[in-house]
Tab-separated table of C-alpha atoms in Angstrom:
chain	number	residue	atom	x	y	z
A	1	MET	CA	75.122	90.639	91.345
A	2	PHE	CA	77.058	89.496	94.456
A	3	THR	CA	79.789	88.159	92.699
A	4	SER	CA	80.263	91.343	90.780
A	5	LEU	CA	79.987	93.282	93.898
A	6	ILE	CA	82.618	91.433	95.680
A	7	SER	CA	84.965	91.390	92.850
A	8	GLY	CA	84.606	94.826	92.302
A	9	THR	CA	85.104	95.681	95.771
A	10	TRP	CA	88.342	93.567	95.847
A	11	SER	CA	89.420	95.338	92.683
A	12	GLN	CA	89.066	98.762	94.270
A	13	LEU	CA	91.183	97.629	97.592
A	14	ARG	CA	93.624	95.971	95.319
A	15	THR	CA	94.012	99.427	93.642
A	16	LEU	CA	94.634	101.150	96.794
A	17	GLY	CA	97.161	98.826	97.791
A	18	MET	CA	98.907	98.914	94.493
A	19	VAL	CA	98.905	102.799	94.601
A	20	PHE	CA	99.861	102.712	98.398
A	21	LEU	CA	103.034	100.630	97.544
A	22	HIS	CA	104.141	103.280	95.254
A	23	ALA	CA	105.209	105.297	98.294
A	24	PHE	CA	108.285	103.189	98.558
A	25	ARG	CA	109.443	103.461	94.796
A	26	ARG	CA	111.906	105.756	93.348
A	27	ARG	CA	110.592	109.048	92.475
A	28	GLU	CA	110.770	109.664	88.560
A	29	THR	CA	110.963	113.467	88.876
A	30	VAL	CA	114.231	115.271	88.409
A	31	ASN	CA	114.634	118.543	90.788
A	32	TYR	CA	115.730	120.256	87.665
A	33	PRO	CA	117.654	123.329	88.778
A	34	ASP	CA	119.042	121.384	91.613
A	35	GLU	CA	119.970	118.376	89.564
A	36	GLU	CA	121.414	117.984	86.399
A	37	VAL	CA	119.100	116.873	83.437
A	38	TYR	CA	120.625	114.035	81.368
A	39	LEU	CA	119.996	115.109	77.633
A	40	PRO	CA	121.061	112.560	75.073
A	41	PRO	CA	123.074	113.730	72.231
A	42	ARG	CA	120.267	113.874	69.535
A	43	PHE	CA	118.202	116.085	71.953
A	44	ARG	CA	116.442	118.706	69.802
A	45	GLY	CA	117.387	122.058	71.663
A	46	ARG	CA	118.981	125.305	70.570
A	47	ILE	CA	119.958	125.764	66.888
A	48	VAL	CA	123.491	126.258	65.916
A	49	LEU	CA	125.318	126.697	62.469
A	50	THR	CA	128.114	124.701	62.317
A	51	ARG	CA	131.675	124.955	60.170
A	52	ASP	CA	133.251	122.322	58.009
A	53	PRO	CA	136.491	120.285	59.128
A	54	ASP	CA	138.489	123.290	57.409
A	55	GLY	CA	136.801	125.875	59.408
A	56	GLU	CA	134.862	127.152	56.626
A	57	GLU	CA	131.092	128.031	57.136
A	58	ARG	CA	129.068	125.117	55.928
A	59	CYS	CA	126.041	127.025	55.121
A	60	VAL	CA	125.475	127.754	51.456
A	61	ALA	CA	122.357	129.938	51.874
A	62	CYS	CA	120.025	127.270	49.888
A	63	ASN	CA	117.003	128.419	51.948
A	64	LEU	CA	115.848	124.743	52.258
A	65	CYS	CA	115.759	125.148	56.160
A	66	ALA	CA	113.730	128.341	55.862
A	67	VAL	CA	111.302	126.406	53.547
A	68	ALA	CA	111.208	123.389	55.542
A	69	CYS	CA	110.320	125.247	58.780
A	70	PRO	CA	106.565	125.140	59.513
A	71	VAL	CA	106.543	128.097	61.762
A	72	ASP	CA	108.687	130.231	59.359
A	73	CYS	CA	111.160	131.309	62.065
A	74	ILE	CA	114.266	130.899	59.969
A	75	ALA	CA	115.305	134.138	57.619
A	76	LEU	CA	118.400	134.317	55.799
A	77	GLU	CA	120.019	136.270	52.928
A	78	LYS	CA	122.270	134.882	50.285
A	79	GLY	CA	125.700	136.376	49.960
A	80	GLU	CA	128.625	135.151	47.516
A	81	LYS	CA	132.235	135.167	47.931
A	82	GLU	CA	134.999	135.732	45.421
A	83	ASP	CA	135.865	132.081	45.086
A	84	GLY	CA	132.056	131.567	43.837
A	85	ARG	CA	130.959	129.975	47.423
A	86	TRP	CA	127.759	130.880	48.736
A	87	TYR	CA	127.377	132.069	52.268
A	88	PRO	CA	124.516	133.595	54.359
A	89	SER	CA	125.118	137.306	54.912
A	90	SER	CA	122.481	137.179	57.429
A	91	PHE	CA	120.773	134.450	59.236
A	92	ARG	CA	118.051	134.960	61.773
A	93	ILE	CA	116.254	132.273	63.924
A	94	ASN	CA	113.230	133.717	66.011
A	95	PHE	CA	113.418	131.052	69.165
A	96	SER	CA	110.351	132.524	70.566
A	97	ARG	CA	108.638	131.098	67.422
A	98	CYS	CA	110.766	127.914	66.844
A	99	ILE	CA	109.067	124.514	68.031
A	100	TYR	CA	112.293	122.513	67.909
A	101	CYS	CA	111.052	120.173	65.314
A	102	GLY	CA	114.383	119.461	63.539
A	103	MET	CA	112.837	119.815	60.084
A	104	CYS	CA	115.754	122.328	59.312
A	105	GLU	CA	118.303	119.815	60.040
A	106	GLU	CA	116.626	117.137	58.175
A	107	ALA	CA	116.340	119.537	55.050
A	108	CYS	CA	120.035	120.753	55.121
A	109	PRO	CA	121.988	119.240	52.520
A	110	THR	CA	125.370	120.525	54.067
A	111	SER	CA	124.894	119.524	57.633
A	112	ALA	CA	125.332	123.266	58.532
A	113	ILE	CA	122.134	123.591	60.703
A	114	GLN	CA	122.146	121.505	63.726
A	115	LEU	CA	119.991	121.258	66.993
A	116	THR	CA	122.044	120.696	70.250
A	117	PRO	CA	120.994	119.410	73.684
A	118	ASP	CA	120.622	122.774	75.307
A	119	PHE	CA	117.543	124.301	76.295
A	120	GLU	CA	118.286	126.969	78.732
A	121	MET	CA	117.904	130.106	76.693
A	122	SER	CA	115.073	131.551	78.696
A	123	GLU	CA	115.046	135.472	78.558
A	124	TYR	CA	112.866	138.003	80.097
A	125	ARG	CA	112.338	140.333	76.754
A	126	ARG	CA	110.877	138.369	73.963
A	127	GLN	CA	113.128	140.153	71.386
A	128	ASP	CA	116.143	138.798	73.087
A	129	LEU	CA	115.118	135.265	71.703
A	130	VAL	CA	115.818	136.288	68.163
A	131	TYR	CA	119.277	135.075	67.313
A	132	GLU	CA	121.309	136.468	64.721
A	133	LYS	CA	124.091	134.991	62.742
A	134	GLU	CA	126.967	135.776	65.034
A	135	ASP	CA	124.798	134.236	68.024
A	136	LEU	CA	124.043	130.917	66.123
A	137	GLN	CA	127.612	130.375	64.463
A	138	ILE	CA	129.818	128.027	66.175
A	139	ASP	CA	133.406	127.079	65.592
A	140	GLY	CA	133.238	123.383	65.288
A	141	PRO	CA	131.595	120.615	62.799
A	142	GLY	CA	128.799	119.726	65.531
A	143	LYS	CA	127.842	116.369	65.208
A	144	ASP	CA	128.805	115.602	61.613
A	145	HIS	CA	132.739	115.696	62.058
A	146	ASP	CA	133.986	114.896	58.596
A	147	TYR	CA	131.450	116.013	56.157
A	148	HIS	CA	132.631	118.613	53.703
A	149	PHE	CA	129.912	119.729	51.308
A	150	TYR	CA	132.053	121.285	48.631
A	151	LYS	CA	134.497	118.196	48.723
A	152	VAL	CA	131.679	115.950	47.430
A	153	ALA	CA	129.281	117.902	45.748
A	154	GLY	CA	130.803	118.051	42.457
A	155	LEU	CA	130.447	121.720	42.362
A	156	ALA	CA	132.868	123.826	40.579
A	157	ILE	CA	134.173	126.849	42.696
A	158	ALA	CA	137.341	128.413	42.929
A	159	GLY	CA	140.352	126.073	43.448
A	160	LYS	CA	138.555	123.006	42.565
A	161	ASP	CA	137.157	122.436	39.140
A	162	LYS	CA	134.447	119.723	38.322
A	163	GLY	CA	135.802	115.885	38.639
A	164	GLN	CA	138.577	117.156	41.022
A	165	GLY	CA	136.863	116.040	44.235
A	166	PRO	CA	137.922	112.733	46.103
A	167	ASP	CA	135.209	110.455	44.940
A	168	GLU	CA	134.338	112.297	41.563
A	169	ALA	CA	134.758	110.844	37.891
A	170	ALA	CA	135.996	113.434	35.312
A	171	PRO	CA	133.161	115.030	33.807
A	172	VAL	CA	131.632	113.497	30.698
A	173	ASP	CA	131.821	115.392	27.421
A	174	VAL	CA	128.361	114.716	26.142
A	175	LYS	CA	129.356	116.255	22.566
A	176	THR	CA	131.702	113.305	22.053
A	177	LEU	CA	128.875	110.599	22.246
A	178	LEU	CA	127.104	112.159	19.258
A	179	PRO	CA	127.167	109.782	16.175
B	1	MET	CA	89.304	139.438	141.826
B	2	SER	CA	85.684	139.040	142.634
B	3	TRP	CA	84.181	138.687	139.369
B	4	LEU	CA	86.470	135.532	138.619
B	5	THR	CA	83.976	133.242	140.085
B	6	PRO	CA	84.507	129.401	139.364
B	7	MET	CA	81.555	129.923	136.976
B	8	VAL	CA	83.134	132.635	134.951
B	9	MET	CA	86.503	130.555	134.645
B	10	GLU	CA	84.500	127.800	133.351
B	11	VAL	CA	82.900	129.735	130.737
B	12	LEU	CA	86.330	131.132	129.957
B	13	ILE	CA	87.875	127.812	129.635
B	14	ALA	CA	85.106	126.400	127.656
B	15	MET	CA	85.191	129.513	125.099
B	16	SER	CA	89.236	129.135	124.805
B	17	GLN	CA	88.661	125.454	124.090
B	18	ALA	CA	86.126	126.257	121.420
B	19	LEU	CA	88.316	128.834	120.043
B	20	VAL	CA	91.312	126.579	119.920
B	21	ILE	CA	89.204	123.797	118.434
B	22	LEU	CA	87.693	126.052	115.665
B	23	LEU	CA	91.212	127.400	114.658
B	24	GLY	CA	92.833	123.927	114.707
B	25	ALA	CA	90.058	122.688	112.416
B	26	LEU	CA	90.486	125.415	110.231
B	27	LEU	CA	94.345	125.086	110.042
B	28	LEU	CA	94.300	121.607	109.768
B	29	GLY	CA	92.053	122.010	106.692
B	30	ALA	CA	94.261	124.452	105.196
B	31	VAL	CA	97.378	122.345	105.826
B	32	MET	CA	95.491	119.322	104.240
B	33	THR	CA	95.550	121.165	101.137
B	34	VAL	CA	99.545	121.009	100.899
B	35	VAL	CA	99.864	117.703	102.322
B	36	GLU	CA	97.414	116.088	100.212
B	37	ARG	CA	99.613	117.387	97.195
B	38	ARG	CA	102.644	116.152	98.759
B	39	LEU	CA	101.036	112.806	99.309
B	40	LEU	CA	99.599	112.538	95.842
B	41	GLY	CA	103.074	113.362	94.524
B	42	LEU	CA	104.476	110.557	96.623
B	43	TRP	CA	101.879	108.003	95.224
B	44	GLN	CA	102.465	109.134	91.760
B	45	ASP	CA	106.437	108.779	92.053
B	46	ARG	CA	106.916	112.545	91.834
B	47	TYR	CA	107.696	115.078	94.588
B	48	GLY	CA	104.851	117.610	94.669
B	49	PRO	CA	105.474	121.341	96.004
B	50	ASN	CA	108.731	121.112	97.638
B	51	ARG	CA	110.414	124.548	96.698
B	52	VAL	CA	108.880	126.864	99.098
B	53	GLY	CA	110.525	126.257	102.631
B	54	PRO	CA	112.096	123.046	103.857
B	55	PHE	CA	110.344	120.126	102.067
B	56	GLY	CA	107.539	122.591	100.898
B	57	SER	CA	106.084	123.437	104.357
B	58	LEU	CA	105.658	127.122	103.655
B	59	GLN	CA	103.818	126.464	100.444
B	60	LEU	CA	100.650	126.803	102.477
B	61	VAL	CA	101.639	130.527	103.140
B	62	ALA	CA	102.394	131.127	99.632
B	63	ASP	CA	98.957	129.831	98.531
B	64	MET	CA	97.367	132.116	101.206
B	65	ILE	CA	99.119	135.036	100.141
B	66	LYS	CA	98.071	134.461	96.515
B	67	ILE	CA	94.385	133.697	97.035
B	68	LEU	CA	93.996	136.652	99.582
B	69	PHE	CA	95.379	138.984	97.114
B	70	LYS	CA	93.731	137.879	94.099
B	71	GLU	CA	90.766	139.985	92.645
B	72	ASP	CA	87.477	139.139	94.476
B	73	TRP	CA	85.337	139.258	91.317
B	74	ILE	CA	81.527	138.888	91.195
B	75	PRO	CA	80.174	138.137	87.672
B	76	PRO	CA	77.850	140.912	86.918
B	77	PHE	CA	75.155	138.425	85.782
B	78	ALA	CA	75.347	136.457	89.208
B	79	ASP	CA	72.912	136.900	91.800
B	80	ARG	CA	75.010	139.062	94.262
B	81	ALA	CA	73.417	138.151	97.672
B	82	LEU	CA	73.347	134.359	97.246
B	83	PHE	CA	76.607	134.359	95.673
B	84	VAL	CA	78.305	135.690	98.276
B	85	LEU	CA	76.280	133.571	101.062
B	86	ALA	CA	76.982	130.299	99.474
B	87	PRO	CA	80.641	129.874	100.310
B	88	VAL	CA	79.861	131.234	103.827
B	89	ILE	CA	77.354	128.527	104.294
B	90	GLY	CA	79.725	126.058	102.850
B	91	MET	CA	82.582	126.645	105.427
B	92	ALA	CA	80.440	127.599	108.261
B	93	SER	CA	78.100	124.680	108.429
B	94	LEU	CA	81.041	122.403	108.414
B	95	LEU	CA	83.104	124.242	110.909
B	96	LEU	CA	79.972	124.197	113.038
B	97	ALA	CA	79.776	120.472	113.063
B	98	PHE	CA	83.104	120.361	114.726
B	99	MET	CA	81.270	121.218	118.024
B	100	ILE	CA	80.033	117.882	118.730
B	101	ILE	CA	83.397	116.161	118.341
B	102	PRO	CA	85.118	115.002	121.610
B	103	LEU	CA	88.749	115.410	121.164
B	104	THR	CA	89.519	113.872	124.684
B	105	PRO	CA	87.621	113.271	127.672
B	106	ASN	CA	87.604	116.882	128.855
B	107	TRP	CA	88.204	118.639	125.400
B	108	GLY	CA	85.310	119.140	123.264
B	109	VAL	CA	82.742	122.217	122.474
B	110	ALA	CA	79.440	120.901	123.047
B	111	ASP	CA	78.126	117.851	124.943
B	112	TRP	CA	74.907	117.320	123.762
B	113	HIS	CA	72.375	114.743	123.860
B	114	ILE	CA	71.717	115.186	120.354
B	115	GLY	CA	75.233	115.108	119.083
B	116	LEU	CA	75.173	113.067	116.051
B	117	LEU	CA	71.825	114.571	114.874
B	118	PHE	CA	73.378	117.910	114.830
B	119	PHE	CA	76.099	116.542	112.338
B	120	PHE	CA	73.471	115.360	109.933
B	121	ALA	CA	71.751	118.760	110.249
B	122	MET	CA	74.756	120.609	109.314
B	123	ALA	CA	75.750	118.014	106.411
B	124	GLY	CA	71.928	118.749	105.378
B	125	ILE	CA	72.726	122.648	105.517
B	126	ASN	CA	75.779	122.074	103.453
B	127	VAL	CA	73.913	121.142	100.482
B	128	TYR	CA	72.745	124.531	100.249
B	129	ALA	CA	75.968	125.976	99.914
B	130	VAL	CA	76.739	123.969	96.583
B	131	LEU	CA	73.012	124.586	95.433
B	132	LEU	CA	73.045	128.325	95.886
B	133	GLY	CA	76.551	128.764	94.574
B	134	GLY	CA	75.671	126.940	91.518
B	135	TRP	CA	72.484	128.662	91.024
B	136	SER	CA	73.502	132.189	91.771
B	137	SER	CA	76.451	131.781	89.256
B	138	GLY	CA	74.203	132.292	86.371
B	139	ASN	CA	76.300	129.601	84.451
B	140	LYS	CA	75.127	126.641	83.108
B	141	TYR	CA	78.215	124.379	83.909
B	142	ALA	CA	77.957	125.519	87.601
B	143	LEU	CA	74.050	124.852	87.485
B	144	LEU	CA	74.776	121.305	86.230
B	145	GLY	CA	77.395	120.773	88.859
B	146	ALA	CA	74.902	121.944	91.648
B	147	MET	CA	72.229	119.737	90.440
B	148	ARG	CA	74.528	116.746	90.392
B	149	ALA	CA	75.725	117.946	93.839
B	150	THR	CA	72.322	118.175	95.468
B	151	ALA	CA	70.892	114.812	93.813
B	152	GLN	CA	74.123	112.961	95.068
B	153	THR	CA	74.414	114.786	98.453
B	154	LEU	CA	70.525	113.874	99.127
B	155	SER	CA	70.673	110.328	97.967
B	156	TYR	CA	73.825	109.773	100.051
B	157	GLU	CA	72.640	111.553	102.945
B	158	VAL	CA	69.607	108.966	103.048
B	159	PHE	CA	71.958	106.134	103.829
B	160	MET	CA	74.393	108.140	105.724
B	161	GLY	CA	71.984	108.548	108.704
B	162	LEU	CA	70.820	105.064	108.419
B	163	SER	CA	74.506	103.838	108.510
B	164	LEU	CA	74.988	105.511	111.771
B	165	MET	CA	71.730	104.147	113.209
B	166	GLY	CA	73.495	100.700	114.097
B	167	VAL	CA	76.164	102.625	116.155
B	168	VAL	CA	73.527	104.545	117.974
B	169	ALA	CA	71.590	101.476	118.866
B	170	LEU	CA	74.453	99.827	120.079
B	171	ALA	CA	75.656	102.552	122.044
B	172	GLY	CA	71.982	103.624	123.108
B	173	SER	CA	72.854	107.245	122.716
B	174	PHE	CA	73.223	110.153	120.320
B	175	ASN	CA	75.783	111.872	122.756
B	176	MET	CA	79.212	111.500	121.197
B	177	ARG	CA	80.913	110.942	124.562
B	178	ASP	CA	78.547	107.940	125.365
B	179	ILE	CA	79.349	106.368	122.016
B	180	VAL	CA	82.896	106.842	122.677
B	181	ALA	CA	82.498	105.209	126.146
B	182	ALA	CA	80.503	102.555	124.847
B	183	GLN	CA	83.456	101.272	122.697
B	184	GLN	CA	85.538	100.759	125.888
B	185	GLY	CA	85.711	97.142	125.257
B	186	LEU	CA	85.447	96.651	121.362
B	187	TRP	CA	85.627	99.434	118.857
B	188	PHE	CA	82.432	99.660	116.807
B	189	ILE	CA	84.102	98.915	113.709
B	190	VAL	CA	83.954	95.314	114.476
B	191	PRO	CA	80.287	94.966	115.260
B	192	GLN	CA	79.359	97.510	112.833
B	193	PHE	CA	81.639	96.809	109.928
B	194	PHE	CA	79.088	97.316	107.064
B	195	GLY	CA	77.859	100.576	108.986
B	196	PHE	CA	81.478	101.632	108.775
B	197	CYS	CA	81.720	100.908	105.100
B	198	THR	CA	78.730	102.589	104.032
B	199	PHE	CA	79.535	105.539	106.047
B	200	LEU	CA	82.856	105.880	104.761
B	201	ILE	CA	81.444	106.008	101.211
B	202	ALA	CA	78.695	108.305	102.192
B	203	GLY	CA	81.229	110.668	103.859
B	204	VAL	CA	83.325	110.853	100.834
B	205	ALA	CA	80.449	111.444	98.818
B	206	VAL	CA	79.181	114.226	101.075
B	207	THR	CA	82.482	116.108	101.129
B	208	HIS	CA	82.643	115.592	97.302
B	209	ARG	CA	86.114	114.067	97.774
B	210	HIS	CA	87.467	112.097	94.694
B	211	PRO	CA	85.643	109.076	93.664
B	212	PHE	CA	82.383	110.912	94.120
B	213	ASP	CA	83.391	114.362	92.895
B	214	GLN	CA	81.146	114.496	89.885
B	215	PRO	CA	79.592	117.800	90.957
B	216	GLU	CA	83.148	119.346	90.311
B	217	ALA	CA	84.190	117.075	87.652
B	218	GLU	CA	87.059	119.051	86.018
B	219	GLN	CA	87.051	117.178	82.817
B	220	GLU	CA	82.959	117.446	82.131
B	221	LEU	CA	81.983	120.399	84.078
B	222	ALA	CA	85.088	122.730	84.278
B	223	ASP	CA	84.929	122.830	88.122
B	224	GLY	CA	81.167	122.658	88.398
B	225	TYR	CA	79.478	124.571	91.025
B	226	HIS	CA	82.331	127.047	91.902
B	227	ILE	CA	83.584	127.746	88.309
B	228	GLU	CA	82.513	131.434	88.678
B	229	TYR	CA	84.213	131.734	92.182
B	230	ALA	CA	87.587	133.659	92.461
B	231	GLY	CA	89.657	134.829	95.167
B	232	MET	CA	89.032	134.102	98.958
B	233	LYS	CA	85.370	133.151	98.038
B	234	PHE	CA	86.694	130.099	96.128
B	235	GLY	CA	89.357	129.540	98.748
B	236	MET	CA	86.196	129.204	101.385
B	237	PHE	CA	84.873	126.409	99.187
B	238	PHE	CA	88.207	125.018	98.835
B	239	ILE	CA	89.040	124.859	102.552
B	240	GLY	CA	85.479	123.804	103.311
B	241	GLU	CA	86.043	120.857	101.280
B	242	TYR	CA	89.327	119.915	103.350
B	243	ILE	CA	87.238	120.818	106.540
B	244	GLY	CA	84.721	118.312	105.540
B	245	MET	CA	87.433	115.991	105.086
B	246	VAL	CA	88.793	116.321	108.479
B	247	LEU	CA	85.504	116.395	109.860
B	248	VAL	CA	84.293	113.092	108.466
B	249	SER	CA	87.555	111.654	109.493
B	250	ALA	CA	87.290	112.697	113.087
B	251	LEU	CA	83.694	111.252	113.125
B	252	ILE	CA	84.717	108.226	111.728
B	253	VAL	CA	87.320	107.931	114.465
B	254	THR	CA	84.874	108.865	117.177
B	255	LEU	CA	81.764	106.583	115.857
B	256	PHE	CA	84.144	103.587	114.670
B	257	PHE	CA	87.429	103.574	116.128
B	258	GLY	CA	86.953	104.464	119.738
B	259	GLY	CA	87.811	108.109	119.607
B	260	TRP	CA	90.580	108.795	122.131
B	261	LEU	CA	90.625	105.335	123.334
B	262	GLY	CA	93.886	103.799	123.142
B	263	PRO	CA	96.807	102.177	125.602
B	264	TRP	CA	99.993	104.164	126.988
B	265	LEU	CA	99.534	107.318	124.904
B	266	PRO	CA	97.650	110.063	125.992
B	267	PRO	CA	94.043	110.444	124.735
B	268	PHE	CA	94.519	113.442	122.327
B	269	VAL	CA	97.433	111.630	120.561
B	270	TRP	CA	95.628	108.416	120.069
B	271	PHE	CA	92.446	110.542	118.678
B	272	ALA	CA	95.039	112.772	116.402
B	273	LEU	CA	96.750	109.591	115.062
B	274	LYS	CA	93.595	107.869	114.020
B	275	THR	CA	92.220	110.924	112.372
B	276	ALA	CA	95.690	111.217	110.478
B	277	ALA	CA	95.416	107.900	109.450
B	278	LEU	CA	91.745	108.372	108.058
B	279	LEU	CA	92.688	111.489	106.304
B	280	VAL	CA	95.839	109.680	104.328
B	281	LEU	CA	93.085	107.125	103.386
B	282	PHE	CA	91.055	110.013	101.935
B	283	VAL	CA	94.138	111.041	100.040
B	284	LEU	CA	94.690	107.652	98.972
B	285	LEU	CA	91.258	107.160	97.789
B	286	ARG	CA	91.838	110.155	95.547
B	287	ALA	CA	95.510	109.146	94.374
B	288	SER	CA	93.923	105.673	93.129
B	289	LEU	CA	90.278	105.547	92.113
B	290	PRO	CA	88.866	106.686	88.839
B	291	ARG	CA	85.678	108.841	88.799
B	292	PRO	CA	82.752	106.701	88.114
B	293	ARG	CA	79.831	107.681	85.717
B	294	TYR	CA	77.095	109.698	87.473
B	295	ASP	CA	74.058	107.409	86.805
B	296	ARG	CA	76.305	104.355	88.267
B	297	MET	CA	77.078	106.356	91.263
B	298	MET	CA	73.549	107.040	91.920
B	299	SER	CA	72.565	103.411	91.232
B	300	PHE	CA	75.317	101.977	93.520
B	301	GLY	CA	74.011	104.459	96.291
B	302	TRP	CA	70.534	103.441	96.022
B	303	ARG	CA	70.596	99.868	94.975
B	304	VAL	CA	73.754	98.685	97.007
B	305	CYS	CA	74.507	100.989	100.074
B	306	LEU	CA	70.927	101.542	100.935
B	307	PRO	CA	69.850	98.019	101.146
B	308	LEU	CA	73.166	97.034	102.988
B	309	THR	CA	72.590	99.628	105.530
B	310	LEU	CA	69.077	98.731	106.176
B	311	ILE	CA	69.964	95.252	106.430
B	312	ASN	CA	72.707	96.093	108.864
B	313	LEU	CA	70.359	98.078	110.790
B	314	LEU	CA	67.867	95.025	110.728
B	315	VAL	CA	70.386	92.588	112.047
B	316	THR	CA	71.947	95.025	114.527
B	317	GLY	CA	68.533	95.697	116.139
B	318	ALA	CA	67.705	91.619	116.084
B	319	ALA	CA	71.317	91.172	117.942
B	320	ILE	CA	70.567	93.755	120.411
B	321	LEU	CA	67.101	92.229	121.245
B	322	LEU	CA	68.458	88.742	121.235
B	323	LEU	CA	71.309	89.432	123.505
B	324	ALA	CA	69.320	91.921	125.888
B	325	PRO	CA	68.883	90.248	129.289
B	326	ALA	CA	65.234	89.139	129.712
B	327	GLY	CA	62.746	91.462	131.252
B	328	THR	CA	64.414	94.782	130.328
């Protein structure tokens, strides 16, 4: 009992000393509004809609992001251009619901929806946190600089038929294979 | 002026001294709430409250404004009279105990020959604050907390009294000034080291400070006995805890570290410096030690501290008798 008492007391005193020495350590907190916070490039913050390298909207209104969203904060409607391309005629993200999980970004087949290192989007009114398409759309390609969905998708749209993309083979005529 | 006789002057001076000490103790208790948060921040590698005023110095004002304007709510199922009385007892008993502490050779409220006993009496009354507060809240967590607090305080008061008897025996008096005077050559922490250790532990337990804060254990009891309190009534419990911390620090300084004694600096500065060092120790205890299980704490009190104080008292008595000049 005496040995455990002495070793226990020593352990407590050692703890006191170690914690006291933390007085001379660097403080880990950042005085945020006064000092800038470093956000890594892959930080999951405000969601944006990007454009492809040609400056066209990447989003093809496939609704995969809305399906993947665990809190159902994404809502969009499909529109179709004359050349056959789909685009979202409206795109709405309710950031008061969004949990910034990044599932939409993972689900997106065209790299259109992306999360950016920005979290300073506080509002006094909750309604102001509902972002419409014009609030979400940016001019650049975001993180994925060269990706152009329609060039690699093998899909026939106006001005590009099947098999005319960079890495595409000409479509196989399945009927000629018949005996 | 005819009525301004030397006696009246004496009374006035004594009254103003008492008032200054009262306000000083109250203010120090309030300031400690902020100082503690800053110190905890320092030891946990963060800042603590530093936004209000330079270095967070006005945080206290902000806290006061906030707590004063809170709704002073009494739950409908509570026992009104006791519910209101409990925080008053909690703060007043600890404030009253400041009477016996001599700050400097001339400063101090009461110079009684029962000095130290008065502190024990007030510490005993302080149990009622927790007990009544927990009981009158009509809440099971509050009751559990109050029960723990009562059992803990009673068992730690047993050896708190005994741990100081060595000091009293060495000084030959309960009077605080005599005790300080008896430490002229050697502070009592040297001959009464185990008395100091046990009194420190008991003092932490009596003020419900961190390693012994089972009565208010946030994780299990959701704040214990003051769970139903809000506004300034909670504030009184809260400040009362810090006043208790200041009180125990000042007592330890007086009893074991020679009170105002010290070279070069004026007596009050020595007293303040020593008290501040002990207050920092209190915060450091909170910053570093985890909360032990309740039954372990009780068994530590009864099976380790109580025998230790008894042995200490026996050895002290034997030493006094052996070293006393023959024939006295």
